[in-house]
Amino acid sequence: MRLHRITLTDYRGVRERTVQFAEQGVTIVSGPNEIGKTSLVEALDLLLEEKASSTRKEIMAVQPAGRDVGPCVEAELSFGGYRVVYRKQWIKGKTTELRVLSPTPQQVSGNPAHERFAELLHEAGIDLFLWRQLRISQDWQRSRAQGHRADGQSAIAGLPAVSGALERQNAQAVRTGPEEALHERARQQYELYYTPKRGEPRGEYAEARAALDEANSRVEAAKQALADAEGAIAEQTRLRGESHEAALELDEARSDLAALEEQNAELTRLRGRLGQIDAALTLAQQIEAATADLGRFAARSAQLDTELAIATKELAVAQADYQNAHQHASGLRDEVERLRAAVRLAGEDVRWHRDRQAADRLAAQLERAEDAVGRVRGADQLLAANPVTEEVLDRIESAHKQWDKAAALLHANAATVSVTPLGDALVTVASGDAAGVDAAAIGPSSSSGSGSEPAATAAASYPAVESITVEAPGVVRVVISPGAGESSRREAERTTRSQYRELCSAAGVADLAAAKDAHRRRRAAEEERRAAVQERDAAVADARQDGEELSDLHDRLTALRDRIAAHEGGRAAEPPVPTTLEAALAAETQLRGAQDDAAARLHGADSAAGHEESRVVGLRQQIASLRREVDNASADTGHAKARLAELPAARTESELGQLRAQRQAAADRIEQLNPEQLELRLGTARSLPARLEEEQVARRERLATLAERIATFAESGPEESLDAASTHQARVQRTYEQLHREAAAARLLFETLDRYRSRAWLRYAEPFRALVEKYAAAVFGSGVGIAVDEDLTISAKTTDGATVAFDQLSAGAREQLALLGRIACAELITPPGAQDVGGVPLILDDALGHTDRARLNQLAAILDRAGTRVQIILLTHAPERFRIGGACSVIL
């Protein structure tokens, strides 16, 4: 089958798209993810398999979201000599159309079109299951749904197209002929006794096995019944003996319980008496403690009263000391404040002297800077009026040199005309016809004075740089014209001269000498400006702070003068201002020393006052604490008296001695009784009679039950039942053994034939294995070995003597071998020159994602070769990965 084109309309996110496929070779359909490449395969599946009336979820899923339209798919295919156009539309406007283009045109619509297309596929031997099996899809779950195995391979052995192709490759058919018939009869005989899949017994053989199991069960049941009867009689005898012994044990347990109950009652009485004695002794201890507390509280109260009186006297003395220290510190504090004001005024006088010095120094520096600024401005004016820079002078000198060179060249190469008057006749000489051209006359001057040309009076020579006219009026006129070379040199001289004069004019000078003089004067102005700038910077360098400009220095001078005036205007006349800075500094130092001394004395006075104040505070706190303790001691004394009044009279020492002796005797008896052990023994003794009585009741009930069972056994006869069951078992055993021998023979025959048949099948599948191995050698290297199973799936790969099972290979190797298996299958079922018979296109949807570049190139060459016999459609988002020179490219 060949797919020529497919058209999708209103299909998922595609409004309309037509894709043409190459008639031969590989077609690479490329486009980004989610452009709809996989939808092409899905649409073709729906077209070939689903009716237009279908409402399955797969059909409903392809309707465009939010649009009430019917998805439509149309494909042009050829197979089995037919070329058809097949079209279906679902959901809205449901339509099925089939147009047979060749060999005989035909058009069918509706459900008959679907049925006719299925007939054509069957007639051409097209297997749609094979169509799905040979496909490699990017959707693994979808591949599983189409019948692919979990490892990505396809089980194709049972497909008619594959079987037929393999039979054509073998000289002898393996699964046809008498051998296959014998195998079939052996299988039928085997299945009389065993199930085909699990090999479990069935039919008469299974019934005999079940009957034997039942007979065995009956024998075992009879044996168990006889054993139960014998066991019941033995148990009855045993229980009667145990019942007699239990009655004796019950009497003994009741006697032990009575003795233990008496000991427990004595223990309870002793514990009560011990509690009473402990209470009396505790009360005596409380009376003794209350008496001791009363004496202690009274002594403490007297001691606190004494301590309170002493602390009160100390407080009066401390308060007087604190008042004296506080007054002394106040006087020193006033002295410190007066000295601090005097130090502050002395500091202001020092700053006033320093400000005056700084202002005088800054004013002098600013005067120098202003003078330098004026010189900079003058130099800038000279430079602005004189444009003859070094560069301008160089251009003028260069132009003058060019002019000199052109003029020298002109005169050096020009012809020379010599004119010598030989008589008194007038001879005139004129050069050119332009204004300003030199002319001369040779001979005596004309007395008429009417001629325009001077007369030559002596011999002279003229360079012939222009045309020269020599004329003797009324006698002869001679014109000498320069050649072509002189004209070009003359033009060069004029051009260079013009350029030179233009440069001089632009620079405002007459000639080169004037330019040099102007340049000298400009350099002198530049030097003057540089010196003035240095003078200005040097003048303000020492005075400048934090990047100040000249204007900032003026502002600082103004601020200094303002501060000086403010001090002079606001200072009191007394004490007088020191006349010099040194005197002001000395006065400030002296006052600071006096201030520090007064501050030190003030610190000592403050410390003494603080010490006295802390002493007063401590004494006040001590007195308050003592008063609280006096109150507490008084309250404790009252409470002790009240508590002692509430208690009874104290016992005598003799009475207390008797109580202690009674307590010791009771404690000794309790220890002798061992309460913990007594409690454990009593708990056991109390529960034992009841348990023994329950066990005795259970024995009596069990004896009654056993008596009934023994009577039943006597009626049923267990020995006779065992004899009958054993006889039946022997008869069933003989029947089963006969059927078992028959079943074993049938099994041995079938398994032997099936084993040899499987070996023959491996030879039958050799063409497929050899073709896969040939392609694998191109990918994995020569010497690779491939093994296949009966279902024509690849089971293992051998390289360099090491065999690895297919499911243990890397993901890349598995996907590469799975592809090679499909290519081999597609080639086998597509005979050369008969691509439309039985074969189907091989579709790869974003395959070989785990394959490296080198193996991709090798697989691309294999796909290119296989494309000569099999139509291959490759869907990918990265077409550059598949370098197939002869492939047709379709870009979505």
Coordinates of C-alpha atoms in Angstrom, one line a residue, residues 27 86 184 202 287 366 581 590 603 649 688 692 763 892:
T27 CA 9.5 11.4 3.0
Y86 CA -11.1 7.9 0.4
E184 CA -1.9 -31.6 15.1
R202 CA -8.8 -32.6 32.1
I287 CA 4.2 20.1 120.4
L366 CA 44.1 85.7 46.4
L581 CA 48.2 84.7 69.6
Q590 CA 46.4 78.5 82.3
H603 CA 34.8 65.1 91.3
A649 CA -0.6 19.0 126.9
L688 CA -7.6 -21.4 93.3
L692 CA -10.4 -25.9 90.6
R763 CA 15.2 -22.5 10.4
L892 CA 4.6 21.9 8.2

